[in-house]
Short mmCIF file of C-alpha atoms in Angstrom, two decimals:
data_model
loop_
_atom_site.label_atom_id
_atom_site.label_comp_id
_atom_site.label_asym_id
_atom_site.label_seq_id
_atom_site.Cartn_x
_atom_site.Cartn_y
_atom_site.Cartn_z
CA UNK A 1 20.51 6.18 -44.84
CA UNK A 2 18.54 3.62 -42.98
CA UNK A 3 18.11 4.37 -39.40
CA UNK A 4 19.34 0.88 -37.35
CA UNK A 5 16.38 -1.02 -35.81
CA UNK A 6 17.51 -0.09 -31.80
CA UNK A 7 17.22 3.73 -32.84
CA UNK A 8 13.28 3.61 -32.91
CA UNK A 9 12.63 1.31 -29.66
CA UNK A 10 15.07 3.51 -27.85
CA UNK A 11 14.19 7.11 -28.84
CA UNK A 12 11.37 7.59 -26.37
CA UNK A 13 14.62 7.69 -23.52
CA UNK A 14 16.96 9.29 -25.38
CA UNK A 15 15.83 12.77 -24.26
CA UNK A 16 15.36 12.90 -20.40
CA UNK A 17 13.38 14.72 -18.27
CA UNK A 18 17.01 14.59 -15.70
CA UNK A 19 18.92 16.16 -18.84
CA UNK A 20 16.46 19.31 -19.28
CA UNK A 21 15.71 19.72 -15.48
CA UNK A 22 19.57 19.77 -14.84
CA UNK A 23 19.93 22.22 -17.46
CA UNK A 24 17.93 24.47 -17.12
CA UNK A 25 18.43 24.61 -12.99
CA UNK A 26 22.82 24.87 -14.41
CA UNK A 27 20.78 28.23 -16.88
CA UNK A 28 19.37 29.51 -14.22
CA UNK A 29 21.43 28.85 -10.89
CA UNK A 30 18.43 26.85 -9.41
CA UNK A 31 18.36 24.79 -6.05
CA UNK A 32 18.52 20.79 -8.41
CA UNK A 33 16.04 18.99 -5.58
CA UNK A 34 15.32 16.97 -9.21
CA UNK A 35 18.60 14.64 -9.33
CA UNK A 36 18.85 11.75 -6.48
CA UNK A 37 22.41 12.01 -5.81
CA UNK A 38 24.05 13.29 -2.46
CA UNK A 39 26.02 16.09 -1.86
CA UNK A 40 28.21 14.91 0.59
CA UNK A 41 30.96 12.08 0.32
CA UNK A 42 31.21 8.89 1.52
CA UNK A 43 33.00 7.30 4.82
CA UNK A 44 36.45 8.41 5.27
CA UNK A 45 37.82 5.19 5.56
CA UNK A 46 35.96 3.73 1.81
CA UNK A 47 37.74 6.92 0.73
CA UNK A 48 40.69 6.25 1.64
CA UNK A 49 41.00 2.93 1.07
CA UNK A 50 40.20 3.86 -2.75
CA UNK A 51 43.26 6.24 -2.91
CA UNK A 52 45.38 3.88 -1.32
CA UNK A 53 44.44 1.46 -4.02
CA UNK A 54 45.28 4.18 -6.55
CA UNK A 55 48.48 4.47 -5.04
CA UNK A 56 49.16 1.02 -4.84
CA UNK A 57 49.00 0.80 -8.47
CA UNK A 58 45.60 -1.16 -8.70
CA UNK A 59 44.80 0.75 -11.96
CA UNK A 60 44.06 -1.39 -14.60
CA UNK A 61 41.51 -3.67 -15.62
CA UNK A 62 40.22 -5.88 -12.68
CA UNK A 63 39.09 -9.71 -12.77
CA UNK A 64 35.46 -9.87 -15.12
CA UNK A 65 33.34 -11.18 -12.16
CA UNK A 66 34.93 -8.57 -9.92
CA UNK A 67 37.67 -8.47 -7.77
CA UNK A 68 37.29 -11.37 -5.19
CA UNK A 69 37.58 -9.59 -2.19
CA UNK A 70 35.00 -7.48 -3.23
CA UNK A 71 32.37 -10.67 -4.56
CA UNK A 72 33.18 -12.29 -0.94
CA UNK A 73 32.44 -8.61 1.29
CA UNK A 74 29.53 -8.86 -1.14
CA UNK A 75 28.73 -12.28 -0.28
CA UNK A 76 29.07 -11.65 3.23
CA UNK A 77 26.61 -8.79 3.63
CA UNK A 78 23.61 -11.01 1.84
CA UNK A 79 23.65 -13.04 4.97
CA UNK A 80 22.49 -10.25 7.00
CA UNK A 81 19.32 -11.02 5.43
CA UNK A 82 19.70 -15.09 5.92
CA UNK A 83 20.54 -15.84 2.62
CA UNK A 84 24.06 -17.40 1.43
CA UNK A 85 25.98 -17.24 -2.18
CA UNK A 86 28.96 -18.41 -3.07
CA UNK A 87 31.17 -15.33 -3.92
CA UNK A 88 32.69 -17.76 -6.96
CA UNK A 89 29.78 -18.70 -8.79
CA UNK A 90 26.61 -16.50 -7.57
CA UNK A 91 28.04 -12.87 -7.30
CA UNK A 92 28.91 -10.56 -10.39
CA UNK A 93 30.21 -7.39 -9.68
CA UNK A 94 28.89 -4.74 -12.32
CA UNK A 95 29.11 -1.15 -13.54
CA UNK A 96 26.30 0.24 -11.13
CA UNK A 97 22.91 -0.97 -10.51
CA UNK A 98 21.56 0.28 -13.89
CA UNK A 99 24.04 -2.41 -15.88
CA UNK A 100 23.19 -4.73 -14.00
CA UNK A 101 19.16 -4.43 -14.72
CA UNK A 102 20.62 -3.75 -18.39
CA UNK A 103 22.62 -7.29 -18.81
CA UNK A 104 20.48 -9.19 -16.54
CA UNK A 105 17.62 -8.43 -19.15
CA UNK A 106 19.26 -8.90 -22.34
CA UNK A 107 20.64 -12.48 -20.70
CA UNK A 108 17.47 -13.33 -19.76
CA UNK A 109 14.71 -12.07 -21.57
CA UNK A 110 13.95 -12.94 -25.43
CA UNK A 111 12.95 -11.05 -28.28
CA UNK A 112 8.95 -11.22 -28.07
CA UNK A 113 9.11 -11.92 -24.53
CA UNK A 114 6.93 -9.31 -22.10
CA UNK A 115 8.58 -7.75 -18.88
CA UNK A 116 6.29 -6.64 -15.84
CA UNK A 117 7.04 -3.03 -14.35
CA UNK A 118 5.82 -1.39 -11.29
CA UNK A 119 5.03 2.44 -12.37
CA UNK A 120 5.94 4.81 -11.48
CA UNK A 121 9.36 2.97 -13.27
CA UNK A 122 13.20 4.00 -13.11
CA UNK A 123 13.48 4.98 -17.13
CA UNK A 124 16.13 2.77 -17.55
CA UNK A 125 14.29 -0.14 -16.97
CA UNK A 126 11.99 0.49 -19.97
CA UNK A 127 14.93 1.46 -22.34
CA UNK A 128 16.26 -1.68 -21.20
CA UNK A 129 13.47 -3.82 -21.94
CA UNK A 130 13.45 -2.52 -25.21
CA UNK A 131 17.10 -3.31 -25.57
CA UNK A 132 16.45 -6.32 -25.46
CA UNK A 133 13.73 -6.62 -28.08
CA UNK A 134 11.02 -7.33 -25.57
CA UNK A 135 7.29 -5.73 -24.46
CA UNK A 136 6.97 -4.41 -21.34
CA UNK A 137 3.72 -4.65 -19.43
CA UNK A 138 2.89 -2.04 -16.43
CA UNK A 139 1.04 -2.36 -13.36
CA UNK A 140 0.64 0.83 -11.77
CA UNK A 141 0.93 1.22 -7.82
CA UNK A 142 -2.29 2.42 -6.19
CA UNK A 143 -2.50 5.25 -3.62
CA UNK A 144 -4.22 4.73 -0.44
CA UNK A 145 -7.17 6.86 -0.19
CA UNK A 146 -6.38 7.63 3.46
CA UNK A 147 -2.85 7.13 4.24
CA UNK A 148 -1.66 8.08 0.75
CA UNK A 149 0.71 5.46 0.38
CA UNK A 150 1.47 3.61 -2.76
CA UNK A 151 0.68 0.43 -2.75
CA UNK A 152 0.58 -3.05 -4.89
CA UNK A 153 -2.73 -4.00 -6.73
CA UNK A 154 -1.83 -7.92 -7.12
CA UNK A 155 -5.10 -8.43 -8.72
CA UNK A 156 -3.61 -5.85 -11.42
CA UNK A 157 -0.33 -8.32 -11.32
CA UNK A 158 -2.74 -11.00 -11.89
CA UNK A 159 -3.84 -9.31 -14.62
CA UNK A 160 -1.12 -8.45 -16.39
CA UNK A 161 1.00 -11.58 -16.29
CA UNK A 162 0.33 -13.51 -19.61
CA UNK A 163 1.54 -16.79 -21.67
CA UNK A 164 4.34 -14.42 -23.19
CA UNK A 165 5.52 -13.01 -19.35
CA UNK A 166 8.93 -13.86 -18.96
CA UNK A 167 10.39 -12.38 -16.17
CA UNK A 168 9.16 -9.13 -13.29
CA UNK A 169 11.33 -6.37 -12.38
CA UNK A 170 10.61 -4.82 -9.24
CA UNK A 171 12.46 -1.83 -6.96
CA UNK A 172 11.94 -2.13 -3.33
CA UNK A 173 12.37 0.16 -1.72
CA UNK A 174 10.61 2.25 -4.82
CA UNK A 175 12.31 4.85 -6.73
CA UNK A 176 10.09 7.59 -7.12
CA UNK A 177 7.28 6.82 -4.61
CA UNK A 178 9.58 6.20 -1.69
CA UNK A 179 7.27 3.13 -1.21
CA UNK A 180 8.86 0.13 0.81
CA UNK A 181 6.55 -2.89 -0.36
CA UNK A 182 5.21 -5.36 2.91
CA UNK A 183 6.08 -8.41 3.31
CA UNK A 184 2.74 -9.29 2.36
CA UNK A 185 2.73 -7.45 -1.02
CA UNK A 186 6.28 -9.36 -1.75
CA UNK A 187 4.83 -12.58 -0.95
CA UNK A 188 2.05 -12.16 -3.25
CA UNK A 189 4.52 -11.52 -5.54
CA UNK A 190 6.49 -14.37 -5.19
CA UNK A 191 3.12 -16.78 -5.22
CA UNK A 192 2.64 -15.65 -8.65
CA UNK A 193 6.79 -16.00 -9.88
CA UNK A 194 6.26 -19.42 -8.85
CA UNK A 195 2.93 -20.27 -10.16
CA UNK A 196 3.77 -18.52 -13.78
CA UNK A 197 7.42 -19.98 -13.22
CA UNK A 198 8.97 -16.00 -13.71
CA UNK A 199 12.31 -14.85 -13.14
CA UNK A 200 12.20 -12.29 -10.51
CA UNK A 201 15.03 -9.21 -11.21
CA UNK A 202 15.28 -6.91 -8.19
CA UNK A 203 16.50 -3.40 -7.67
CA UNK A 204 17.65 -2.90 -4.35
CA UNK A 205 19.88 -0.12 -4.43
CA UNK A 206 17.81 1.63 -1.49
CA UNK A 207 18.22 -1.95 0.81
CA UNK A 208 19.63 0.44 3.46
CA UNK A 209 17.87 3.72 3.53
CA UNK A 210 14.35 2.41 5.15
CA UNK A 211 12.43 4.94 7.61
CA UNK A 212 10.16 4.03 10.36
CA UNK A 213 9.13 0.97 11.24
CA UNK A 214 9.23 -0.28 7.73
CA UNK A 215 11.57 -3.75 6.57
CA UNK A 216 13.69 -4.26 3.62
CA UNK A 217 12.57 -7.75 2.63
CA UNK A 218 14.72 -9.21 -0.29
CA UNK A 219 12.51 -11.09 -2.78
CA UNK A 220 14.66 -14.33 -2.84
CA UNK A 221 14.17 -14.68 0.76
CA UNK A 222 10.37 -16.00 0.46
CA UNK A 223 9.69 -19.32 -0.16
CA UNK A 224 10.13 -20.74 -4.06
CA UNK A 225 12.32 -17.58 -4.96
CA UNK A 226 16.06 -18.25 -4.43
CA UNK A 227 16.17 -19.99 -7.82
CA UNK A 228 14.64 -17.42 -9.92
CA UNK A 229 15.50 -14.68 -8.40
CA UNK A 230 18.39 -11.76 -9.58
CA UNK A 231 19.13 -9.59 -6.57
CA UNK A 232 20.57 -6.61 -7.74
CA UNK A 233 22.43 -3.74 -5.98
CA UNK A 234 25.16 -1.08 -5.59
CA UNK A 235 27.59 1.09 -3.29
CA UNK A 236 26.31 4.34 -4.69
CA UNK A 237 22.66 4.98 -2.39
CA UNK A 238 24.44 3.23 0.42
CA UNK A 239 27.93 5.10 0.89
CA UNK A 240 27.00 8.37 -0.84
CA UNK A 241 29.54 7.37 -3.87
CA UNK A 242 27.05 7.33 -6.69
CA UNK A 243 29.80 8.16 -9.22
CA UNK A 244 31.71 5.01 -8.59
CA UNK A 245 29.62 3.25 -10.11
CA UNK A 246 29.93 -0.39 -9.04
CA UNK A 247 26.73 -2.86 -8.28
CA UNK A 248 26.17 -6.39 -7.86
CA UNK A 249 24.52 -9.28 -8.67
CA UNK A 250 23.51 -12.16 -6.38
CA UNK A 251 21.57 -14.93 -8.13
CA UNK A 252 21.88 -18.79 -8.82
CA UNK A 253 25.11 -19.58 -10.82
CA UNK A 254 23.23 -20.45 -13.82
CA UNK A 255 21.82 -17.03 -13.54
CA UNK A 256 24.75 -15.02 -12.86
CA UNK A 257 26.83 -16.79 -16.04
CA UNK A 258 23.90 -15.89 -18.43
CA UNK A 259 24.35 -12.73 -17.14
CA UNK A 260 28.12 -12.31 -17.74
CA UNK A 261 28.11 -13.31 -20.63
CA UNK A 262 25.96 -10.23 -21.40
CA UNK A 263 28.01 -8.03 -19.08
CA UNK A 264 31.30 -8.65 -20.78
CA UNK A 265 30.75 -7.18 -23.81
CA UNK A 266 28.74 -4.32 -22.02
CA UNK A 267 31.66 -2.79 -20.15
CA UNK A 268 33.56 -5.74 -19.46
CA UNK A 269 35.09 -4.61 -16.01
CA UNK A 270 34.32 -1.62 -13.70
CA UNK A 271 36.65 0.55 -11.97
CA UNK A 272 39.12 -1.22 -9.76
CA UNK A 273 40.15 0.50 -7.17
CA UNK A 274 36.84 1.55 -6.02
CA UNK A 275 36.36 -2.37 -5.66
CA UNK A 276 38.26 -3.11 -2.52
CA UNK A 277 37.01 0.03 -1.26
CA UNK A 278 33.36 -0.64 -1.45
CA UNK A 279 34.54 -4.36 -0.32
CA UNK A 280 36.32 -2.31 3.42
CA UNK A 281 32.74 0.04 3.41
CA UNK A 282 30.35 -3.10 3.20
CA UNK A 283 32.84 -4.88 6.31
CA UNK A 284 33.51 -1.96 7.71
CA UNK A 285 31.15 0.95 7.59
CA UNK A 286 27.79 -0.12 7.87
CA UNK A 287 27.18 2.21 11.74
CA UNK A 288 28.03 5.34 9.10
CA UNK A 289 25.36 3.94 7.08
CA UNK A 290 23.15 3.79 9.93
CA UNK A 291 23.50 7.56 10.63
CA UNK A 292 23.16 8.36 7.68
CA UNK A 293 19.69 6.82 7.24
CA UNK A 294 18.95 8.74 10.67
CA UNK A 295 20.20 11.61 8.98
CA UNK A 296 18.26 11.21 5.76
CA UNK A 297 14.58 10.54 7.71
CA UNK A 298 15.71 13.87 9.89
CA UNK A 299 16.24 15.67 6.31
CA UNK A 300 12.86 13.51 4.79
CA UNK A 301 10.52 15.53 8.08
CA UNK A 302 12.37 18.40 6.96
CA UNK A 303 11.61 18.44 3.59
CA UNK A 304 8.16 16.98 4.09
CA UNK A 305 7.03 19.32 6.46
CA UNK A 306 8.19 22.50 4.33
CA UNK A 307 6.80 21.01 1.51
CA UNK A 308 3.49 21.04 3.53
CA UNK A 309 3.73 24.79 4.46
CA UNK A 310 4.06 25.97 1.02
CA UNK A 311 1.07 24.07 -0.01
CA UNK A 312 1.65 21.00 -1.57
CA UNK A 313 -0.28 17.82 -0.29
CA UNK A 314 2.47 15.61 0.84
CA UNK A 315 2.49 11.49 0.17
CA UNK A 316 4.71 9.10 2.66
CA UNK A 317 8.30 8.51 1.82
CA UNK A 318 9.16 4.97 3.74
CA UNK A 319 12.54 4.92 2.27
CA UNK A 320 14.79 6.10 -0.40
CA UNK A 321 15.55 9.70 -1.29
CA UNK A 322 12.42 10.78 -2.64
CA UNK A 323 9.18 12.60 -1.61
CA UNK A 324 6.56 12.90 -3.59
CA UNK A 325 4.28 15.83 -3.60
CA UNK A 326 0.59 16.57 -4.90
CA UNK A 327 0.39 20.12 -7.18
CA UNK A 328 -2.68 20.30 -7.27
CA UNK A 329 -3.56 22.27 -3.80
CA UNK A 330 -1.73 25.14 -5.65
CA UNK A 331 -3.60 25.71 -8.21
CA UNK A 332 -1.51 23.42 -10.67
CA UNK A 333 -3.30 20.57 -12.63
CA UNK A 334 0.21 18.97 -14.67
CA UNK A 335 3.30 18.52 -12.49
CA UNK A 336 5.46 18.50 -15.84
CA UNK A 337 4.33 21.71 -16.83
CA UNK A 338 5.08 22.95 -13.20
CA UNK A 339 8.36 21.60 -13.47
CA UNK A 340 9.65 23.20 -16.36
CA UNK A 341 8.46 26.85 -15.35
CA UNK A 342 10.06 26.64 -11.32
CA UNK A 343 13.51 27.02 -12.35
CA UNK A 344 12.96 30.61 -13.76
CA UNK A 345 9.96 31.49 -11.52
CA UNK A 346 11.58 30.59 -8.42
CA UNK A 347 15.05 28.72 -8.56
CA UNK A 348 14.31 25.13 -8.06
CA UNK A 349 14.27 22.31 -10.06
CA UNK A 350 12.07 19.05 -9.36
CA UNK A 351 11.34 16.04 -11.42
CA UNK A 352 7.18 15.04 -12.68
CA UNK A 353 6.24 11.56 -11.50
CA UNK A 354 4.68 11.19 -14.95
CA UNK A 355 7.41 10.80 -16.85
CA UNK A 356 8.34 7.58 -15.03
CA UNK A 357 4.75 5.94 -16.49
CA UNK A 358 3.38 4.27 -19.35
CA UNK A 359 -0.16 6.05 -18.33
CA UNK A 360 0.68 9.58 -17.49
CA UNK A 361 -2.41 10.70 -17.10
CA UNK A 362 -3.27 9.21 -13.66
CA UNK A 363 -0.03 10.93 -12.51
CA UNK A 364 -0.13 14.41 -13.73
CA UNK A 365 -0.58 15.70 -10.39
CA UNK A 366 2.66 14.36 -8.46
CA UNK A 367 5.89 15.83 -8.91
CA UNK A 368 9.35 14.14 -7.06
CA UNK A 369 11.83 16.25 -4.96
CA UNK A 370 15.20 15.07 -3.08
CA UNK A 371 15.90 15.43 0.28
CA UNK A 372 19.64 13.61 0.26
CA UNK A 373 21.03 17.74 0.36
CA UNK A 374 22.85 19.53 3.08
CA UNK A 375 20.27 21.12 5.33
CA UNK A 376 21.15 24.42 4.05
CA UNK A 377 20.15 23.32 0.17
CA UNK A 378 16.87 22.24 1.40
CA UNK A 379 16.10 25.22 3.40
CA UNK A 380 16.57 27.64 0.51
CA UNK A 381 14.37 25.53 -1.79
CA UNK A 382 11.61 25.74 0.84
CA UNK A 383 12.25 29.73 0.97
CA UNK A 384 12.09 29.84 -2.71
CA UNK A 385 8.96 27.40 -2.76
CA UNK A 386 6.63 29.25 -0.29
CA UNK A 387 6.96 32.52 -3.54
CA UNK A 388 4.43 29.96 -5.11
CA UNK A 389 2.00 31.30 -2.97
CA UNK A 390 3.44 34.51 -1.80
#
């Protein structure tokens, strides 16, 4: 039997690192630093405004853009950041973040077409690309030589943008890295959307969990870039309700309907009562999410510093979940290698940074751990970590 066409393009994702790691840390009882979900819940209040939606009999399918009071809490947050959409016509509530990127693509991206990623890249971006019958083009982040940090090379961006570039898909703050791109980087990225006349799709899902004195700056707040932009983002990072699944897109209405029509055949409609409980969080909880950031740089030192102690060579984490940490200092030259022996050597599981590139070999080194775990789970991973060199 003939194998259908999408089979091929999407077989290189079909088999996850996430799907071994977790597996073998559920074989073996390992500490799962690999996965980038919390292990805590949410605000009281989102989850109780979710039950009483249950309760109320909100339980079947909700409006296609989303439920309104959910587009317009949606709507409202954006202008913390000065920018304004009309909840009607420029917000489209999804199934999570990763639809989103998924339908915004296949709406806006043709067959032939090429795609620019950052990498280190969230794998479902390139599956997506593919999905959608176009070529993706990378442009690697570059470490700073003294500070470590990952970085934008826009001469690189230069580079790769071509007559066949069609749109750029970029995650700030940056999913593995932990990277938080400058306001500089993003407006050299927005000089060249508007010179090459690019749709911009942006990942956001970490807008909230930013360290130090680093900014969240949303791309379609620079000059040029509200009309080409897709601003994309969720509930799950910033309420600790990753399971919910429901995301969002801001964008210009011609935008968001090219991307609806994509979405409804997708999933059609996400889970409703979780709607008007994101819709009370992003009104009513946004001092939880506060502490929580506090909380997550507190548990970021922590993990950073153990991480030091048994060995590792540490890079910055500005913001998300992540940390990213250099092998080599052990004694280890290929992080992947490293990560598929530490669940039975030692009990903990961790993700390679090379398996979220297109050139692998210029990221061998760097593996990716999670600090968004109780205290306790991150202490015991350290314990079990330092037995690399005891």
């Amino acid at each position: 039997m003939r194998v259908p066409a999408l089979v091929p393009r999407l077989r290189p994702f079909t088999s996850t690192i996430f799907a071994e790691m977790t597996a073998l840390a559920q074989r073996t009882g390992a500490v799962n630093l690999g996965q980038g979900f919390p292990d805590t819940d949410g605000p009281a209040g989102m989850l109780a405004a979710a039950k009483d939606a249950i309760d109320g009999g909100l339980n079947q399918y909700p409006p296609g853009p989303g439920m309104p009071v959910l587009r317009q809490a949606v709507a409202e947050h954006r202008t913390r950041y000065g920018t304004q959409y009309d909840p009607d016509t420029e917000v489209l509530v999804t199934v999570g973040a990763t639809e989103a990127i998924a339908a915004a693509l296949l709406a806006l991206v043709e067959p032939g077409d090429e795609v620019v990623l950052f990498e280190p890249y969230y794998d479902s971006y390139a599956a997506s690309v593919a999905m959608a019958g176009a070529a993706r083009r990378t442009v690697s982040l570059v470490e700073d030589p003294v500070s470590g940090r990952f970085g934008l090379d826009v001469e690189a961006l230069r580079a790769a943008i071509g007559p066949k570039t069609r749109a750029l898909l970029i995650n700030t703050p940056h999913n593995p890295t932990g990277t938080v791109l400058t306001r500089a980087e993003l407006e050299a990225v927005a000089a060249l959307c508007v010179e090459h006349d690019l749709v911009a799709i942006t990942d956001e899902v970490y807008e909230h969990l930013v360290f130090d004195a680093n900014e969240h700056v949303p791309l379609a707040t620079l000059p040029g870039m509200a009309e080409r932009t897709v601003t994309i983002s969720s509930a799950g990072k910033t309420f600790n309700c990753t399971g919910w699944k429901i995301g969002w897109v801001c964008a210009t209405p011609e935008l968001v309907s090219a991307i609806k029509a994509a979405k409804q055949f997708i999933t059609f409609v996400g889970g409703a009562p979780f709607q008007p409980a994101v819709a009370y969080a992003l009104r009513n909880e946004l001092a939880w999410v506060e502490d929580l950031r506090t909380s997550l740089a507190t548990k970021r030192s922590r993990l950073s510093e153990g991480l030091a102690e048994a060995g590792f060579a540490v890079r910055p984490s500005e913001g998300t979940y992540f940390i990213t940490a250099d092998v080599r200092p052990l004694g280890f030259t290929d992080g992947a290698e490293l990560c598929r022996a530490l669940p039975e050597r030692i009990g903990v599981a961790a993700v390679p940074v090379q398996v979220f590139t297109d050139h692998p070999d210029q990221w061998r080194h760097l593996v990716r751990f999670a600090f968004c775990k109780k205290d306790e789970v991150l202490d015991d991973a350290l314990r079990r970590l330092h037995k690399l060199t005891g």
